[in-house]
Tab-separated table of C-alpha atoms in Angstrom:
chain	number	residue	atom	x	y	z
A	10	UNK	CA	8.697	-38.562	-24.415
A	11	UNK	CA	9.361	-35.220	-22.133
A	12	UNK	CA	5.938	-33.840	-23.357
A	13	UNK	CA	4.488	-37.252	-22.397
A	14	UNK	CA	5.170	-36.922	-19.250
A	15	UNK	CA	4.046	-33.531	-18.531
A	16	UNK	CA	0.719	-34.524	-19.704
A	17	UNK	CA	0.503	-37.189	-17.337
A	18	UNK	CA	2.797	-35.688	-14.146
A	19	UNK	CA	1.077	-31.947	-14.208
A	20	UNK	CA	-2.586	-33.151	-13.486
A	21	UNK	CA	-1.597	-35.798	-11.501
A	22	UNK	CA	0.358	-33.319	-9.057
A	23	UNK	CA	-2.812	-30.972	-9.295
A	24	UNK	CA	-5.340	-33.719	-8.551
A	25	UNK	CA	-2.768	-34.720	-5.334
A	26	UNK	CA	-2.900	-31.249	-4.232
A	27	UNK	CA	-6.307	-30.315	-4.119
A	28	UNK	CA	-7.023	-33.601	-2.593
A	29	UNK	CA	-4.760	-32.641	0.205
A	30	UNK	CA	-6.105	-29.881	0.747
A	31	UNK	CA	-9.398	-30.470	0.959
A	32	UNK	CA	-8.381	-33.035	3.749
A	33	UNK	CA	-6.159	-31.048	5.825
A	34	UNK	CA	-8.745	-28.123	5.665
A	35	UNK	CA	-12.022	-29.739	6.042
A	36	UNK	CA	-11.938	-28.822	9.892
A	37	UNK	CA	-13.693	-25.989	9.912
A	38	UNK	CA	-11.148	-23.496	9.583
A	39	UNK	CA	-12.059	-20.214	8.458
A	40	UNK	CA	-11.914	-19.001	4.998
A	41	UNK	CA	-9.749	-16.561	3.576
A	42	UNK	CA	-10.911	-12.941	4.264
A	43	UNK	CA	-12.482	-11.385	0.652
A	44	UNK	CA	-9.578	-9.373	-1.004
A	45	UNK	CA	-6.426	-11.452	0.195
A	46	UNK	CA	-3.969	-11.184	-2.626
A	47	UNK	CA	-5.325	-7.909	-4.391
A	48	UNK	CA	-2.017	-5.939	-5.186
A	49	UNK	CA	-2.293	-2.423	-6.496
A	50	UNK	CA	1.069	-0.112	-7.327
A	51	UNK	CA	1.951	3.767	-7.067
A	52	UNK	CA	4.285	4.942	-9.646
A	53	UNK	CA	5.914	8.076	-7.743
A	54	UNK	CA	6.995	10.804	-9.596
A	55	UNK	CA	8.207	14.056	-8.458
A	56	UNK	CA	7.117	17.721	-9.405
A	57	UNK	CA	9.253	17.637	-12.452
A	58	UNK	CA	7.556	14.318	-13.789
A	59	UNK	CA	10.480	12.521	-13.231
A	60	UNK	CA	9.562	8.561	-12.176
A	61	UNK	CA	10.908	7.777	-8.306
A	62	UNK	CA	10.018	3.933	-8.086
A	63	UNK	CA	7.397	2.503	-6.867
A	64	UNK	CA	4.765	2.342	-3.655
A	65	UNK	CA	3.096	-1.197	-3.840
A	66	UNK	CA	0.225	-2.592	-1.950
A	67	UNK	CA	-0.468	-5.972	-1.108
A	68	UNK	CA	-3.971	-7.037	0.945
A	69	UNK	CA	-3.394	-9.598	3.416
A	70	UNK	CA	-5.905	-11.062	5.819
A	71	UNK	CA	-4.843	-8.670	8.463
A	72	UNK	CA	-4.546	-5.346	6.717
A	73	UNK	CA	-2.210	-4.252	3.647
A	74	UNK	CA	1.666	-4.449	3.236
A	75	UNK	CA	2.511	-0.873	1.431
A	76	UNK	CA	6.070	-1.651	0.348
A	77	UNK	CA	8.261	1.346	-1.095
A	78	UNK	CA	11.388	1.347	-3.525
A	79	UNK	CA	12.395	4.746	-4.232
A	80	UNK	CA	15.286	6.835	-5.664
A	81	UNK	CA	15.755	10.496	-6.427
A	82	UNK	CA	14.707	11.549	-3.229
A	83	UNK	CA	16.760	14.075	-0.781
A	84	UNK	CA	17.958	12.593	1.951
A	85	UNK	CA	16.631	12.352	5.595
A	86	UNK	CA	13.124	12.154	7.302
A	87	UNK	CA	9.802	12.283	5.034
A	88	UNK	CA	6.453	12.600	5.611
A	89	UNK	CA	4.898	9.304	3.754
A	90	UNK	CA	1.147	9.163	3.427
A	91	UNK	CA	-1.786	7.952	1.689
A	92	UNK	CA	-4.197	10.765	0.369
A	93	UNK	CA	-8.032	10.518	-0.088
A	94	UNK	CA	-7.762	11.144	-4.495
A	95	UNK	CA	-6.362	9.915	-6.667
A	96	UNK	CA	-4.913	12.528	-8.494
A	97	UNK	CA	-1.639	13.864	-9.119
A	98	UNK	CA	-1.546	17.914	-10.803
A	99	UNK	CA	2.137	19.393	-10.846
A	100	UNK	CA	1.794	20.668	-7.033
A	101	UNK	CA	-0.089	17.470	-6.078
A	102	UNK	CA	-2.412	19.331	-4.285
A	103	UNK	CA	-5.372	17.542	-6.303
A	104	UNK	CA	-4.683	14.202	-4.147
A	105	UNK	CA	-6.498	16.456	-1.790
A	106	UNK	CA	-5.813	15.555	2.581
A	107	UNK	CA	-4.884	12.562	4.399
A	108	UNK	CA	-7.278	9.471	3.626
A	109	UNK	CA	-9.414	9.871	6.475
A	110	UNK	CA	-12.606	7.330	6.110
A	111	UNK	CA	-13.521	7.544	9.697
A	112	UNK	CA	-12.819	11.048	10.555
A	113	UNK	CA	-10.206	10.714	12.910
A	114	UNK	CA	-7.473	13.652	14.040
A	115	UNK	CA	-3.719	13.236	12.750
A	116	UNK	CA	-1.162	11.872	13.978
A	117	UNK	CA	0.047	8.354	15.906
A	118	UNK	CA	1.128	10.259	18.755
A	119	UNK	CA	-2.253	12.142	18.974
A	120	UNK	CA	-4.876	10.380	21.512
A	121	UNK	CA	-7.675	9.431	19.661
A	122	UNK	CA	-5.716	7.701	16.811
A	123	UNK	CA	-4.298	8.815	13.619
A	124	UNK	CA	-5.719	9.260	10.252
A	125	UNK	CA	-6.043	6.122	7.782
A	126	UNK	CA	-3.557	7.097	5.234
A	127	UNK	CA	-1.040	8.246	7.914
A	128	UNK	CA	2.246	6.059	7.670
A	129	UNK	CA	5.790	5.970	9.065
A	130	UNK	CA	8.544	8.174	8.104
A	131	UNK	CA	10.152	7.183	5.262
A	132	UNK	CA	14.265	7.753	5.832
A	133	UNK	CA	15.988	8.422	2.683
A	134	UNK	CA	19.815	7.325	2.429
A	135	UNK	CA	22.586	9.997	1.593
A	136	UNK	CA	22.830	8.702	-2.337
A	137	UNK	CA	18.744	9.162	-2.273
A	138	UNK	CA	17.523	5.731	-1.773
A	139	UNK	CA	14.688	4.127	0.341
A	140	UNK	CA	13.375	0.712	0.613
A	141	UNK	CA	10.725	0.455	3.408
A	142	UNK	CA	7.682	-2.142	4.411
A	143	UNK	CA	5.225	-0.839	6.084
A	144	UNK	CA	1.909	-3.146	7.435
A	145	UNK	CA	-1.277	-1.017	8.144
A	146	UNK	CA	-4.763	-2.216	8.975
A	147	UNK	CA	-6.600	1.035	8.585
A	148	UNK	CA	-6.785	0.824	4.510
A	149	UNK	CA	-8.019	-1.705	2.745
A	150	UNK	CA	-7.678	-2.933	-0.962
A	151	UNK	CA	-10.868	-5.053	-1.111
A	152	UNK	CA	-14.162	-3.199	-2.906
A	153	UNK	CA	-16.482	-3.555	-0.609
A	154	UNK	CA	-15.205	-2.330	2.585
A	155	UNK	CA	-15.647	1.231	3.939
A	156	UNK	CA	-11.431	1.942	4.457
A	157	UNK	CA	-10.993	0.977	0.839
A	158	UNK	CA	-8.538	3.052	-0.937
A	159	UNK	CA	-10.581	2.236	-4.325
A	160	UNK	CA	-13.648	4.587	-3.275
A	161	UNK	CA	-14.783	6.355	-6.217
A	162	UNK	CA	-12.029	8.950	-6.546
A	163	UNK	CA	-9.222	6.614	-5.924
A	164	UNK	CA	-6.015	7.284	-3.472
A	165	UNK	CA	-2.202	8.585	-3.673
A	166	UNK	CA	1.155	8.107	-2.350
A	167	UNK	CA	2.208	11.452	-1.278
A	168	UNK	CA	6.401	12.664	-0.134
A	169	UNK	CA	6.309	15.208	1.668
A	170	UNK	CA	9.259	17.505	2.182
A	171	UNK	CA	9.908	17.125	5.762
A	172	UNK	CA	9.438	14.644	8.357
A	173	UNK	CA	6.003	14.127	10.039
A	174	UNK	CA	6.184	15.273	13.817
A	175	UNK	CA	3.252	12.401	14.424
A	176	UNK	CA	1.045	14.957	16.201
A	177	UNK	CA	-1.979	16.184	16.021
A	178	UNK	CA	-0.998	19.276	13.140
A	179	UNK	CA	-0.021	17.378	9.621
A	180	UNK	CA	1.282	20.577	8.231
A	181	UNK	CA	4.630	19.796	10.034
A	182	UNK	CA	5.637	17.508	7.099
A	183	UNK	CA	6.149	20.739	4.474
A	184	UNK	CA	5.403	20.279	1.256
A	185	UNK	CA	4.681	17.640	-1.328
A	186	UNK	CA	7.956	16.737	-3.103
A	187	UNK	CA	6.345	13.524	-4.693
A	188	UNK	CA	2.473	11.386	-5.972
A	189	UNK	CA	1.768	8.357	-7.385
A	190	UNK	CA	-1.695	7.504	-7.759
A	191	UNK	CA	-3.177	3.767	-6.374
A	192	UNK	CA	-3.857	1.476	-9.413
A	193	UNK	CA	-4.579	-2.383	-9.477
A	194	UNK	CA	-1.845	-4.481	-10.590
């Protein structure tokens, strides 16, 4: 009798829904922007190969949601950016600079804007943990649109090994302690 009733209740409740929604949004309201709900992930590993957590993206109409769970780090201030390949050697110097579509100078304190893969600090806790959202609209997730981390050499997550001063030099973040490159989920 149970399966009965799923065969009868399931497309009934899916027949009610789209009807409602095609009523309540038949107003002229605007449709979703292309690449809404496109996730992609960064495994992060350090130099020694050793697997951090992960950096994940999420597109939203607005911009992208990078959300990072992390362990393993040393504590304190970290420079916490998005570089222009995706590539990850043992000194992660193959993920190349700061993704950079529109050729801007570093920095958020630095007047004419900041690069696209600059981000907030991350702030590691004493026992090596960080969770952290951060919402950017300079990056996108979506093919077809010029700030699109999926280009055709791909994106990373980079740690560095200091904090960034936000100003116009982006060598005051050290070293790279950490990569993950940008896949689709």
């Amino acid at each position: 009798m149970t399966y009965l009733w799923k065969l009868v209740l399931i497309p009934a409740a899916l027949s009610l829904s789209l009807l409602l929604s095609l009523a309540c949004g038949g107003d002229g309201e605007k449709e979703p922007e292309a690449g809404v709900g496109i996730t992609a992930v960064a495994v992060i590993m350090d130099a020694a190969g050793e697997t951090l957590g992960t950096v994940t993206l999420t597109q939203g109409p607005q911009g992208v949601l990078v959300s990072a769970e992390l362990r393993g780090l040393p504590p304190g201030g970290h420079g916490f950016h998005i570089h222009e390949t995706g590539a990850c050697a043992p000194d992660f110097s193959a993920a190349g600079s700061h993704f950079n579509p529109t050729d801007q100078t570093h920095g958020f304190l630095f007047s004419t804007g900041q690069h696209a893969g600059d981000l907030p600090n991350l702030y590691v806790a004493a026992d090596g943990t960080v969770r952290a959202d951060v919402f950017t609209n300079d990056i996108s997730l979506a093919g077809d649109d010029d700030r699109s981390l999926f280009d055709d050499d791909g994106s990373a997550v980079i740690i560095h090994e200091k904090a960034d001063a936000y100003g116009e030099d982006s060598g005051t973040a050290g070293g790279r302690i950490a990569c993950g490159v940008i896949e689709r989920s």
